[in-house]
Structure formats: structure tokens, C-alpha cells
Short mmCIF file of C-alpha atoms (C1' of nucleotides) in Angstrom, two decimals:
data_model
loop_
_atom_site.label_atom_id
_atom_site.label_comp_id
_atom_site.label_asym_id
_atom_site.label_seq_id
_atom_site.Cartn_x
_atom_site.Cartn_y
_atom_site.Cartn_z
CA MET A 18 121.62 111.33 75.99
CA SER A 19 124.55 108.97 75.83
CA ASP A 20 125.95 107.51 72.62
CA VAL A 21 125.82 104.14 74.30
CA LEU A 22 122.65 102.40 73.20
CA TYR A 23 121.73 100.62 76.41
CA LEU A 24 122.18 103.82 78.40
CA THR A 25 119.94 105.64 75.97
CA ILE A 26 117.29 102.99 76.48
CA VAL A 27 117.69 103.22 80.26
CA SER A 28 117.40 106.99 80.09
CA ASN A 29 114.30 106.88 77.90
CA LEU A 30 112.46 104.36 80.04
CA LYS A 31 113.50 106.08 83.26
CA GLN A 32 112.16 109.41 82.04
CA ARG A 33 108.82 107.81 81.19
CA ILE A 34 108.68 106.28 84.65
CA ILE A 35 109.63 109.51 86.41
CA LYS A 36 107.21 111.57 84.35
CA GLY A 37 104.48 109.19 85.43
CA GLU A 38 103.80 107.90 81.93
CA TYR A 39 104.26 104.42 83.33
CA LYS A 40 102.65 103.77 86.68
CA PRO A 41 103.55 101.17 89.31
CA GLY A 42 102.24 97.80 88.23
CA ASP A 43 102.16 98.73 84.55
CA THR A 44 103.83 96.35 82.19
CA LEU A 45 106.61 97.55 79.93
CA ASP A 46 106.83 96.78 76.23
CA SER A 47 108.03 93.22 75.81
CA GLU A 48 111.71 92.64 75.22
CA THR A 49 110.96 91.58 71.66
CA ALA A 50 109.05 94.80 71.08
CA LEU A 51 111.91 96.84 72.52
CA MET A 52 114.38 94.97 70.31
CA LYS A 53 112.41 96.04 67.27
CA LYS A 54 111.86 99.58 68.54
CA TYR A 55 115.57 100.19 69.14
CA ASN A 56 116.68 97.93 66.30
CA THR A 57 118.99 95.98 68.56
CA THR A 58 119.41 92.56 70.11
CA LYS A 59 118.09 90.86 73.18
CA MET A 60 121.28 91.18 75.21
CA THR A 61 121.37 94.94 74.81
CA ILE A 62 117.74 95.31 75.83
CA ARG A 63 118.31 93.04 78.78
CA LYS A 64 121.36 95.00 79.86
CA ALA A 65 119.25 98.14 79.95
CA LEU A 66 116.41 96.44 81.81
CA SER A 67 118.73 94.84 84.37
CA LEU A 68 120.16 98.25 85.15
CA LEU A 69 116.69 99.65 85.74
CA ALA A 70 115.88 96.62 87.87
CA SER A 71 119.00 97.03 89.98
CA LYS A 72 117.99 100.64 90.67
CA GLY A 73 114.55 99.60 91.85
CA PHE A 74 112.50 100.88 88.92
CA ILE A 75 111.31 97.63 87.42
CA TYR A 76 111.07 93.93 88.15
CA SER A 77 110.30 91.00 85.93
CA ILE A 78 108.12 87.93 86.09
CA PRO A 79 109.41 85.17 83.84
CA GLY A 80 106.91 84.20 81.22
CA LYS A 81 104.86 87.34 81.81
CA GLY A 82 106.74 90.56 81.42
CA ASN A 83 108.61 93.46 82.96
CA TYR A 84 106.69 95.60 85.40
CA ILE A 85 107.08 99.01 87.01
CA CYS A 86 107.90 98.71 90.71
CA LYS A 87 105.82 100.14 93.47
CA PRO A 88 108.55 102.42 94.78
CA GLU A 89 109.73 101.99 98.33
CA THR A 90 109.10 105.45 99.74
CA ASN A 91 109.76 104.79 103.41
CA ILE A 92 113.44 103.95 103.31
CA TYR A 93 115.88 106.71 104.22
CA SER A 94 119.63 106.60 104.52
CA PHE A 95 122.04 108.69 106.51
CA ASN A 96 125.70 108.94 107.22
CA PHE A 97 126.96 108.19 110.68
CA ASN A 98 130.28 107.53 112.31
CA LYS A 99 130.96 107.82 116.00
CA TYR A 100 134.30 109.42 115.38
CA ASP A 101 134.20 111.52 112.26
CA LYS A 102 130.70 112.26 111.06
CA LEU A 103 129.67 114.48 113.94
CA ASN A 104 129.13 118.21 114.06
CA VAL A 105 132.60 118.49 115.55
CA GLN A 106 135.81 116.64 114.87
CA ILE A 107 136.90 114.16 117.52
CA ASP A 108 140.58 114.80 118.10
CA ARG A 109 141.29 112.88 121.28
CA ILE A 110 140.02 109.74 122.95
CA LYS A 111 140.70 109.04 126.58
CA LEU A 112 140.53 105.51 127.88
CA LEU A 113 138.66 105.54 131.19
CA SER A 114 138.47 101.93 132.25
CA VAL A 115 138.90 98.34 131.21
CA ASN A 116 137.05 95.70 133.17
CA ILE A 117 136.44 92.01 132.95
CA LEU A 118 132.77 91.57 133.74
CA ASN A 119 130.65 88.74 134.93
CA ALA A 120 127.02 88.36 135.71
CA ILE A 121 125.44 91.16 133.73
CA PRO A 122 122.69 89.22 131.98
CA SER A 123 121.61 92.04 129.66
CA ILE A 124 125.07 92.23 128.14
CA TYR A 125 125.27 88.49 127.65
CA ILE A 126 121.98 88.64 125.81
CA LYS A 127 123.23 91.42 123.54
CA LEU A 128 126.45 89.56 122.81
CA GLN A 129 124.64 86.26 122.45
CA ILE A 130 127.23 84.30 124.39
CA PRO A 131 126.79 81.96 127.37
CA GLU A 132 127.34 83.32 130.86
CA THR A 133 130.32 81.04 131.29
CA GLU A 134 132.30 83.33 129.01
CA SER A 135 133.99 86.51 130.16
CA ILE A 136 133.14 89.92 128.83
CA ILE A 137 135.48 92.85 128.54
CA GLU A 138 134.07 96.32 129.07
CA ILE A 139 135.94 99.36 127.81
CA THR A 140 134.80 102.89 128.60
CA ARG A 141 136.16 105.95 126.87
CA LEU A 142 135.64 109.68 126.55
CA LEU A 143 135.73 111.43 123.20
CA PHE A 144 137.01 114.99 122.97
CA SER A 145 137.07 117.78 120.47
CA ASN A 146 139.28 120.72 121.19
CA ASN A 147 139.44 119.61 124.85
CA LYS A 148 135.65 119.64 125.20
CA ILE A 149 133.89 116.42 126.14
CA ILE A 150 131.71 115.35 123.27
CA ALA A 151 130.71 111.78 123.93
CA TYR A 152 131.11 108.85 126.26
CA GLU A 153 131.10 105.26 125.14
CA LYS A 154 131.02 101.77 126.55
CA ILE A 155 132.17 98.88 124.40
CA TYR A 156 131.45 95.27 125.25
CA THR A 157 133.01 92.28 123.59
CA GLN A 158 133.77 88.72 124.48
CA TYR A 159 137.04 88.57 126.36
CA ILE A 160 139.46 86.41 124.50
CA HIS A 161 142.94 86.51 125.94
CA LYS A 162 145.33 88.43 123.67
CA SER A 163 142.71 88.74 120.91
CA PRO A 164 143.80 91.37 118.41
CA MET A 165 140.57 93.31 118.72
CA VAL A 166 140.86 93.87 122.42
CA GLU A 167 144.49 94.89 121.97
CA ASP A 168 143.47 97.32 119.25
CA ILE A 169 140.70 98.86 121.31
CA LEU A 170 143.12 99.40 124.14
CA LYS A 171 145.95 100.72 122.06
CA PHE A 172 144.14 102.81 119.52
CA ALA A 173 141.51 105.45 119.72
CA ASN A 174 139.53 104.72 116.64
CA TYR A 175 139.66 100.98 116.83
CA ILE A 176 136.99 100.13 114.35
CA LYS A 177 138.59 102.33 111.73
CA LEU A 178 141.78 100.35 111.98
CA ILE A 179 140.30 97.01 111.19
CA GLU A 180 137.52 98.33 109.02
CA ASP A 181 139.40 98.19 105.75
CA GLU A 182 140.23 94.59 106.37
CA ILE A 183 136.91 93.25 107.52
CA ALA A 184 134.27 95.74 106.47
CA PHE A 185 132.65 93.37 103.98
CA ALA A 186 132.50 90.74 106.67
CA ILE A 187 130.53 92.75 109.20
CA GLU A 188 127.06 94.12 109.62
CA LYS A 189 126.25 97.03 111.90
CA GLN A 190 122.96 97.93 113.50
CA LEU A 191 122.06 101.08 115.40
CA LYS A 192 119.29 102.08 117.74
CA ILE A 193 119.06 105.80 118.48
CA GLU A 194 117.16 107.16 121.47
CA ALA A 195 116.79 110.62 122.94
CA VAL A 196 116.76 110.53 126.75
CA PHE A 197 117.71 112.35 129.90
CA PRO A 198 121.14 111.31 131.13
CA ASP A 199 121.46 108.88 134.02
CA GLU A 200 123.85 109.63 136.90
CA GLU A 201 126.81 107.93 135.26
CA THR A 202 126.33 109.77 132.01
CA LYS A 203 125.80 113.12 133.74
CA LYS A 204 129.11 112.66 135.50
CA HIS A 205 131.05 111.71 132.40
CA LEU A 206 129.53 114.12 129.94
CA LYS A 207 129.31 116.87 132.54
CA VAL A 208 125.69 117.57 131.73
CA SER A 209 122.66 118.24 133.88
CA SER A 210 119.25 116.64 134.10
CA ASN A 211 117.98 119.40 131.83
CA ASP A 212 120.07 118.28 128.91
CA ILE A 213 118.93 115.84 126.29
CA ILE A 214 121.37 113.25 125.06
CA TYR A 215 121.29 110.61 122.38
CA ILE A 216 122.05 107.04 123.32
CA ILE A 217 123.24 105.07 120.35
CA ASP A 218 123.28 101.32 120.74
CA GLU A 219 125.48 99.60 118.19
CA VAL A 220 125.64 95.90 117.48
CA ILE A 221 128.36 94.61 115.16
CA LYS A 222 127.87 91.15 113.74
CA ASN A 223 129.88 88.84 111.58
CA LEU A 224 127.94 88.57 108.34
CA ASP A 225 129.02 85.02 107.75
CA SER A 226 128.54 83.45 111.17
CA LYS A 227 125.95 85.99 112.36
CA LYS A 228 127.80 86.04 115.66
CA VAL A 229 127.89 89.30 117.61
CA ILE A 230 131.37 90.80 117.57
CA SER A 231 130.67 93.73 119.83
CA TYR A 232 127.93 95.70 121.50
CA SER A 233 128.42 99.31 122.44
CA GLN A 234 126.58 102.21 123.95
CA TYR A 235 127.46 105.69 122.86
CA PHE A 236 126.24 108.78 124.72
CA ILE A 237 126.40 112.15 123.01
CA LYS A 238 124.95 115.58 123.60
CA THR A 239 122.27 116.28 121.01
CA LYS A 240 123.93 119.42 119.77
CA TYR A 241 126.91 117.46 118.48
CA LEU A 242 124.92 115.10 116.32
CA SER A 243 122.54 116.07 113.52
CA ILE A 244 120.45 113.38 111.96
CA THR A 245 119.64 114.17 108.37
CA ALA A 246 118.46 111.47 106.05
CA SER A 247 117.40 111.25 102.45
CA GLN A 248 115.07 108.88 100.76
CA SER A 249 116.65 106.00 98.98
CA PHE A 250 114.83 103.90 96.42
CA ILE A 251 116.91 100.83 96.99
CA LYS A 252 114.78 98.10 98.46
CA GLU A 253 117.08 95.18 99.14
CA THR A 254 120.74 95.43 99.84
CA LYS A 255 121.03 92.09 101.50
CA GLY A 256 119.62 89.97 98.70
CA ILE A 257 123.09 89.17 97.57
CA TYR A 258 124.16 87.55 100.79
CA MET B 21 125.36 77.22 94.98
CA SER B 22 123.06 77.93 92.10
CA ASP B 23 122.99 75.93 88.90
CA VAL B 24 123.15 79.24 87.05
CA LEU B 25 126.75 79.85 86.08
CA TYR B 26 126.91 83.60 86.56
CA LEU B 27 125.36 83.30 90.02
CA THR B 28 127.92 80.67 90.94
CA ILE B 29 130.67 83.02 89.88
CA VAL B 30 129.10 85.86 91.87
CA SER B 31 128.82 83.62 94.90
CA ASN B 32 132.43 82.42 94.64
CA LEU B 33 133.91 85.89 94.28
CA LYS B 34 131.67 87.32 96.97
CA GLN B 35 132.74 84.67 99.44
CA ARG B 36 136.39 85.44 98.76
CA ILE B 37 135.72 89.12 99.33
CA ILE B 38 133.75 88.53 102.53
CA LYS B 39 136.32 86.09 103.85
CA GLY B 40 138.95 88.77 103.33
CA GLU B 41 140.88 86.82 100.73
CA TYR B 42 140.57 89.87 98.50
CA LYS B 43 141.13 93.20 100.21
CA PRO B 44 139.91 96.65 99.19
CA GLY B 45 142.02 97.93 96.32
CA ASP B 46 143.08 94.46 95.22
CA THR B 47 142.61 93.63 91.57
CA LEU B 48 140.49 90.68 90.54
CA ASP B 49 141.57 88.11 87.97
CA SER B 50 141.17 89.59 84.51
CA GLU B 51 137.99 88.84 82.63
CA THR B 52 139.98 86.71 80.19
CA ALA B 53 141.41 84.71 83.07
CA LEU B 54 137.95 84.25 84.57
CA MET B 55 136.62 83.13 81.17
CA LYS B 56 139.22 80.39 81.09
CA LYS B 57 138.77 79.47 84.75
CA TYR B 58 135.02 79.02 84.41
CA ASN B 59 135.22 77.84 80.80
CA THR B 60 132.67 80.40 79.69
CA THR B 61 132.36 83.51 77.59
CA LYS B 62 132.95 87.16 78.21
CA MET B 63 129.28 88.10 78.51
CA THR B 64 128.68 85.61 81.31
CA ILE B 65 131.72 86.81 83.25
CA ARG B 66 130.64 90.40 82.73
CA LYS B 67 127.11 89.65 83.93
CA ALA B 68 128.57 88.27 87.16
CA LEU B 69 130.93 91.20 87.60
CA SER B 70 128.24 93.78 86.92
CA LEU B 71 126.09 92.22 89.62
CA LEU B 72 128.95 92.48 92.10
CA ALA B 73 129.54 96.05 90.98
CA SER B 74 125.89 97.00 91.44
CA LYS B 75 126.03 95.65 94.99
CA GLY B 76 129.06 97.76 95.82
CA PHE B 77 131.68 95.04 95.99
CA ILE B 78 133.79 95.87 92.98
CA TYR B 79 134.37 98.61 90.45
CA SER B 80 136.26 98.64 87.19
CA ILE B 81 138.74 100.88 85.47
CA PRO B 82 138.71 100.43 81.69
CA GLY B 83 142.03 99.27 80.36
CA LYS B 84 143.23 98.32 83.83
CA GLY B 85 141.06 95.84 85.64
CA ASN B 86 138.37 95.12 88.18
CA TYR B 87 139.06 96.19 91.74
CA ILE B 88 137.66 95.47 95.17
CA CYS B 89 135.80 98.47 96.57
CA LYS B 90 136.65 100.21 99.76
CA PRO B 91 133.33 99.51 101.44
CA GLU B 92 131.20 102.40 102.60
CA THR B 93 130.78 101.62 106.28
CA ASN B 94 129.12 104.80 107.43
CA ILE B 95 125.85 104.60 105.57
CA TYR B 96 122.83 103.32 107.44
CA SER B 97 119.25 103.00 106.33
CA PHE B 98 116.03 102.97 108.25
CA ASN B 99 112.34 102.76 107.67
CA PHE B 100 110.17 105.75 108.45
CA ASN B 101 106.67 106.85 107.71
CA LYS B 102 104.80 109.50 109.61
CA TYR B 103 101.62 107.51 109.51
CA ASP B 104 102.35 103.83 109.58
CA LYS B 105 105.88 103.04 110.67
CA LEU B 106 105.56 104.20 114.25
CA ASN B 107 105.37 102.20 117.46
CA VAL B 108 101.63 102.65 117.34
CA GLN B 109 99.16 102.63 114.50
CA ILE B 110 97.71 106.00 113.54
CA ASP B 111 93.98 105.47 113.15
CA ARG B 112 92.61 109.01 113.03
CA ILE B 113 93.80 112.37 111.81
CA LYS B 114 92.12 115.56 112.91
CA LEU B 115 92.46 118.68 110.84
CA LEU B 116 93.13 121.62 113.16
CA SER B 117 93.59 124.60 110.90
CA VAL B 118 94.12 125.81 107.39
CA ASN B 119 95.66 129.21 106.87
CA ILE B 120 96.94 131.30 104.05
CA LEU B 121 100.18 132.79 105.27
CA ASN B 122 102.28 135.74 104.30
CA ALA B 123 105.46 137.17 105.55
CA ILE B 124 107.10 134.23 107.27
CA PRO B 125 110.56 134.45 105.71
CA SER B 126 111.82 131.14 107.10
CA ILE B 127 109.05 129.23 105.37
CA TYR B 128 109.64 131.02 102.08
CA ILE B 129 113.27 130.00 102.31
CA LYS B 130 112.37 126.37 102.95
CA LEU B 131 109.92 126.33 100.06
CA GLN B 132 112.28 128.28 97.84
CA ILE B 133 109.58 130.52 96.46
CA PRO B 134 109.42 134.32 96.24
CA GLU B 135 107.58 136.22 98.95
CA THR B 136 105.05 137.39 96.41
CA GLU B 137 103.54 133.92 96.42
CA SER B 138 101.04 132.70 99.01
CA ILE B 139 101.68 129.80 101.31
CA ILE B 140 99.11 127.47 102.75
CA GLU B 141 99.64 126.10 106.23
CA ILE B 142 97.80 123.00 107.38
CA THR B 143 98.02 121.75 110.96
CA ARG B 144 96.79 118.36 112.05
CA LEU B 145 96.73 116.02 115.02
CA LEU B 146 97.42 112.31 114.67
CA PHE B 147 95.70 109.86 116.97
CA SER B 148 96.00 106.23 117.88
CA ASN B 149 93.18 104.72 119.89
CA ASN B 150 92.07 108.24 120.83
CA LYS B 151 95.49 109.14 122.25
CA ILE B 152 97.37 112.06 120.74
CA ILE B 153 100.50 110.75 119.10
CA ALA B 154 101.81 113.54 116.93
CA TYR B 155 101.20 117.03 115.66
CA GLU B 156 102.18 118.24 112.24
CA LYS B 157 102.38 121.42 110.23
CA ILE B 158 102.50 121.21 106.46
CA TYR B 159 103.50 124.12 104.25
CA THR B 160 103.08 124.28 100.54
CA GLN B 161 102.70 126.93 97.92
CA TYR B 162 99.07 127.96 97.71
CA ILE B 163 97.79 127.34 94.26
CA HIS B 164 94.07 127.84 93.95
CA LYS B 165 92.26 124.52 93.55
CA SER B 166 95.51 122.58 93.21
CA PRO B 167 94.86 118.88 93.65
CA MET B 168 97.45 118.55 96.39
CA VAL B 169 95.88 121.10 98.66
CA GLU B 170 92.48 119.54 98.05
CA ASP B 171 93.88 116.14 98.92
CA ILE B 172 95.53 117.34 102.10
CA LEU B 173 92.28 118.88 103.20
CA LYS B 174 90.10 115.98 102.27
CA PHE B 175 92.24 113.04 103.20
CA ALA B 176 94.18 112.09 106.27
CA ASN B 177 97.11 110.38 104.72
CA TYR B 178 97.58 112.70 101.81
CA ILE B 179 101.01 111.68 100.72
CA LYS B 180 99.96 108.04 100.64
CA LEU B 181 97.25 108.84 98.18
CA ILE B 182 99.43 110.48 95.59
CA GLU B 183 102.49 108.42 96.42
CA ASP B 184 101.77 105.59 94.04
CA GLU B 185 101.39 108.06 91.23
CA ILE B 186 104.36 110.29 91.79
CA ALA B 187 106.75 108.43 94.08
CA PHE B 188 109.41 108.09 91.39
CA ALA B 189 109.18 111.79 90.74
CA ILE B 190 109.88 112.96 94.26
CA GLU B 191 112.75 113.06 96.67
CA LYS B 192 112.29 113.35 100.43
CA GLN B 193 114.71 114.63 103.02
CA LEU B 194 114.41 114.47 106.77
CA LYS B 195 116.06 116.19 109.68
CA ILE B 196 115.43 114.64 113.07
CA GLU B 197 116.00 116.55 116.29
CA ALA B 198 115.29 115.76 119.93
CA VAL B 199 114.13 118.83 121.83
CA PHE B 200 111.94 120.13 124.60
CA PRO B 201 108.52 121.15 123.32
CA ASP B 202 107.71 124.81 122.79
CA GLU B 203 104.43 126.26 124.09
CA GLU B 204 102.49 125.47 120.95
CA THR B 205 103.65 121.86 120.90
CA LYS B 206 103.04 121.40 124.60
CA LYS B 207 99.47 122.51 124.11
CA HIS B 208 98.81 120.28 121.13
CA LEU B 209 100.61 117.15 122.25
CA LYS B 210 99.49 117.65 125.85
CA VAL B 211 103.03 117.22 127.14
CA SER B 212 105.04 119.06 129.75
CA SER B 213 108.42 120.75 129.69
CA ASN B 214 109.88 117.56 131.11
CA ASP B 215 109.06 115.52 128.06
CA ILE B 216 111.35 115.04 125.12
CA ILE B 217 109.92 115.16 121.65
CA TYR B 218 111.29 114.57 118.20
CA ILE B 219 110.88 117.28 115.60
CA ILE B 220 111.06 115.86 112.13
CA ASP B 221 111.53 118.36 109.34
CA GLU B 222 110.57 116.97 105.98
CA VAL B 223 111.27 118.54 102.60
CA ILE B 224 109.71 116.98 99.52
CA LYS B 225 111.21 117.94 96.19
CA ASN B 226 110.40 117.23 92.60
CA LEU B 227 113.30 115.12 91.33
CA ASP B 228 113.05 116.54 87.86
CA SER B 229 112.70 120.25 88.51
CA LYS B 230 114.30 120.17 92.00
CA LYS B 231 111.51 122.47 93.14
CA VAL B 232 110.27 122.11 96.70
CA ILE B 233 106.78 120.64 96.76
CA SER B 234 106.22 120.85 100.48
CA TYR B 235 107.89 121.48 103.79
CA SER B 236 106.52 120.04 106.98
CA GLN B 237 107.27 119.85 110.66
CA TYR B 238 106.22 116.80 112.58
CA PHE B 239 106.23 116.66 116.37
CA ILE B 240 106.08 113.32 118.13
CA LYS B 241 106.68 112.04 121.63
CA THR B 242 109.87 110.02 121.69
CA LYS B 243 108.19 106.91 123.02
CA TYR B 244 106.15 106.53 119.85
CA LEU B 245 109.10 106.53 117.50
CA SER B 246 112.05 104.14 117.58
CA ILE B 247 114.94 104.80 115.30
CA THR B 248 116.73 101.63 114.31
CA ALA B 249 119.02 101.56 111.35
CA SER B 250 121.20 99.01 109.66
CA GLN B 251 124.31 99.45 107.65
CA SER B 252 123.87 99.44 103.93
CA PHE B 253 126.72 98.93 101.51
CA ILE B 254 125.09 100.82 98.70
CA LYS B 255 127.06 103.92 97.93
CA GLU B 256 125.19 105.77 95.23
CA THR B 257 121.51 105.60 94.62
CA LYS B 258 121.30 108.80 92.69
CA GLY B 259 123.80 107.98 89.95
CA ILE B 260 121.00 106.96 87.70
CA TYR B 261 119.23 110.29 87.73
"C1'" DT C 21 101.08 76.85 70.80
"C1'" DA C 22 102.74 81.35 70.84
"C1'" DG C 23 104.75 84.75 73.59
"C1'" DT C 24 107.51 86.00 77.51
"C1'" DG C 25 111.60 86.41 80.25
"C1'" DG C 26 116.43 83.92 81.52
"C1'" DT C 27 120.87 82.00 80.33
"C1'" DC C 28 124.65 81.42 77.42
"C1'" DT C 29 127.76 81.24 73.27
"C1'" DA C 30 131.35 82.79 70.03
"C1'" DG C 31 132.54 85.95 68.00
"C1'" DA C 32 133.45 91.41 66.49
"C1'" DC C 33 135.14 96.02 67.24
"C1'" DC C 34 136.30 99.85 70.27
"C1'" DA C 35 139.04 102.79 73.71
"C1'" DC C 36 142.18 102.71 77.12
"C1'" DT C 37 146.62 101.38 79.71
"C1'" DT C 38 151.18 99.54 80.01
"C1'" DC C 39 155.44 98.43 78.37
"C1'" DA D 27 151.94 95.52 70.59
"C1'" DA D 28 149.61 93.09 74.06
"C1'" DG D 29 146.32 93.13 77.57
"C1'" DT D 30 142.33 95.18 79.72
"C1'" DG D 31 137.54 96.47 80.21
"C1'" DG D 32 133.07 98.13 77.32
"C1'" DT D 33 129.58 97.53 73.80
"C1'" DC D 34 127.05 94.91 70.69
"C1'" DT D 35 125.44 91.14 67.48
"C1'" DA D 36 122.81 87.06 65.99
"C1'" DG D 37 121.79 83.45 67.17
"C1'" DA D 38 120.51 78.98 70.51
"C1'" DC D 39 117.96 76.66 74.07
"C1'" DC D 40 115.32 76.72 78.35
"C1'" DA D 41 111.23 77.39 81.65
"C1'" DC D 42 107.23 79.66 82.39
"C1'" DT D 43 102.47 81.76 81.25
"C1'" DA D 44 98.28 82.21 78.90
"C1'" DA D 45 94.88 81.20 75.58
#
DNA sequence: TAGTGGTCTAGACCACTTC
DNA sequence: AAGTGGTCTAGACCACTAA
């Protein structure tokens, strides 16, 4: 119990929601009633309620009242980073190839650019303690002397480098699949047809323009990547954009 | 651009953050300065700033100022539900067995109960259009005539039934693994050693007491489950508990 | 028309940081 | 001492909902 009034109110209401005293769809006491109950003003009550709303516990309908949310129980979140959230620590990245590609329709579709543009393909191997951990292919529009391409070529962990600068400006999406390796992957990861690997497709978009910045495929042996996720009540993170 | 002042302020500041005009660690104009700039009062400025803070864009240090967050770029969220967020729609659940177990140490550890207690094991098959989609084993402490056990036995989608009532009171954690099926799974899912399946371990806890309510293992053919996740800026969802 | 939530004002007082 | 963020008050006015 905090000595700050609005936090006390938040804590009280939250407990009643968690204990099941209020059920989804139930209406809370009106703001006027809460003002009287806690002997305070509207702004303090509203501060408490807006905190509960931002955490996904309640929502309000103007003119009607504040209601208990139906909690979103199917959303899970997990931590993932190709370079430093694995079961091992990537300590070396080896550049395998850099190619200017044409005429690979599937990549043009992923990058959402016309086939008149050029695409640069970068392939790399990721090591930990001299063991091959993962193999990745990065595709991005080829723009002569663009800083990103330069960065990818020069630095191992390219996204980390620019991340601090542009992180709020980008949006990342992943698709994870468990498959048997194809010939190319078997060769690079030095695995057999009896191994299972994860393919992680990553699309990075500019949040503002919605344009695709890069598309990449990441191949990793299953034993190096654990997927553990925990439920998160937050419903909408994109409402603010 | 909204006609609501605090939303206009939010929108302005957000744009400057997304455009990279403000960088992580930078300090915002002081609240007094913003009051003058927007010709408004402290409470309105603070309402705007608290919205930005709740969305993970800024944080404040009392006595110093408001700062741009270092965005959390490694957190992804995805939607998952054993029964209705798959690539197919589960339309039938067949109860296979119900057993009272003793002496399986690994399960006692997962459920965090002493070995003097009894455990109930429920196994079920999930179907879609008469095709076997998944197999699951649910473990929970056996409490005679407890409503949960009754529900699991009586109803297919047991967690759905009690979800609305207790969702705010529980916390779910998943571990996803891609493996080759063992003999038991091969038999139930009717798959061969050349198939890849996902094993999803689920632990449900009471948020209040932190006690484990149930532990379950869910086996599904990879083709019926796609894992797609998108980056979420939200850092802390548990701060409120 | 009465009640509800939503926005906003113009102050007050506090604790903290910096100089 | 001056500036910063943090809490809180006591109103005002608005739009919406329901009887």
C-alpha cells in the first residue's frame, strides 16, 4: 500500500479484479462515487483509472461507465535476438558472399519493390567458440553506397549498430518454422537430414512509410534456440501509431 | 491531428521521436517549457507525457527531466491458443484417459507440490474435420471433486470455460520445442519418425499465490501451427502486479 | 434532465537535483 | 536558490447515454 492516493486506488481496484470480485463486463463504481469513497477529486480518480486502463484491466464508454476488460489470454511475448539471445553467445560472424541479384520474384515480393530495382544478398555464418551456430541470408534493396549495405558488409551485428538510432522507426516481424534442412543449409550448418532446424524469416519495415527495409532468412539448429514465452495482458501496442 | 490538445502534443513528440529527431537518452523540453510552448497547464502536459511513457517512448527522473527511452527491440509477441488459434479449427476433443498418478518426480517438480499429494493426468486428442491434429497431457493436483478436474473431464475446452472468470488471476508460460515424436506420440498423432512435431509445455500459475495450477504437454504436427510474431515496444507488463 | 465519462485550468505543495 | 518532475485540489465546460 503506497502513500500515494492514486496508487492506493489502483491497488485496491486491481486486487478486486484479480480476486474475481469484479468480472469481465462488470461496471465499476462511477467516478463520482469513487470521488466520494476516497474523498478526493476527479483528476485523481481519473489518473488511477487511466493507469488501470493502460494495463488492460478496464476500459470506459463515455456517458456510460468504466468496465472490466475481457482479458486477452492468447497473447504471449518472448525475447529474441539473432545475435545475443540464443543458448550460446555468438562471438564471430563470417561473411560468406555478397551478390547483386536479379529475377528472383519471391524476394521482390517480400521486399515489395519492382523488379527493375536491384537486390543485394548477403550470406553469413554465425559462430560461437568456433562452432557453427547459424546461417543467414539478408536481402535488401541495393542502393549504391547506402550506409546500411556498408554497415552490413563492415560489421557483424549490423542491426545492433543502427538500432539505437532508428529503433523507434522500425517494425520487425518474424515467422518461425521447424523443418529439415535443404542441401544449401546442410552444407553451411554442417548438419544431416536427420537434424531439425528452425528457419526464422524476418521482415523489417519502416513504421512511417511501411516500406520494407530488409528481409532475411536465418537458419539455426534447434538446440541453440529455446522458445519460451509468457502471457502478456497488453492488447494493443500499436494504437499509438 | 486531433482537436484534443494532449493528443496533439503526444502526436507531435512521437513524430519527433520516430523521425529520429530525439535519440535515446536525449532529454525532452522541460514540462514548464512545454507548458509555455503549447500555452497550457501542467496537468495537460503531464497527461501527454504519461501516455508516451506508458507506450515505452519516454521515462522520467524526478528532479532531472524526461528522457527518450532506449527502445526494447528484442521483445516479440504472438497469438496462441491450443484450441482456436491454429491453422485449422479444432471441432472435437476426445478424452483418452484419466489417471491418478504417483511417483513421477518430474511432474511433481513442475507442479511444485510435495510427493505426498496425488496428481491427476488427463490425456486427450484434438480433431479437426475428423483428422487428428494434436495430443495433449494435462497434469494438475488431484483434489477430490475440485471444479477444475470436473470441468476438464466434462468439457473439451476447459480453460476457455473458466478463463473469463479467472483470467486476471492467472499467468501462463510456454516452452515450444521442435522434435521428433516419441513412440507414444507417434501412436497418438499417427505420425512417423520422419515427421517433426512441436511440443508445447504450458505452466499455468496463480498470479497471487504463484502456485502452479496445471502443467500440460501439447503435441502438434508442425503444419498445423504457424508461429508469427511481431515486435512489441512494451517493456514491462508485470510492473503493476 | 440527470448522470456519466473526457478535457482542461490555475493554482498549491512536495521531494529531488544542480549549482 | 532555482529548476525539475510528482501529487493533488476544486472547480469549469463538453459530449454522450438513458430514462
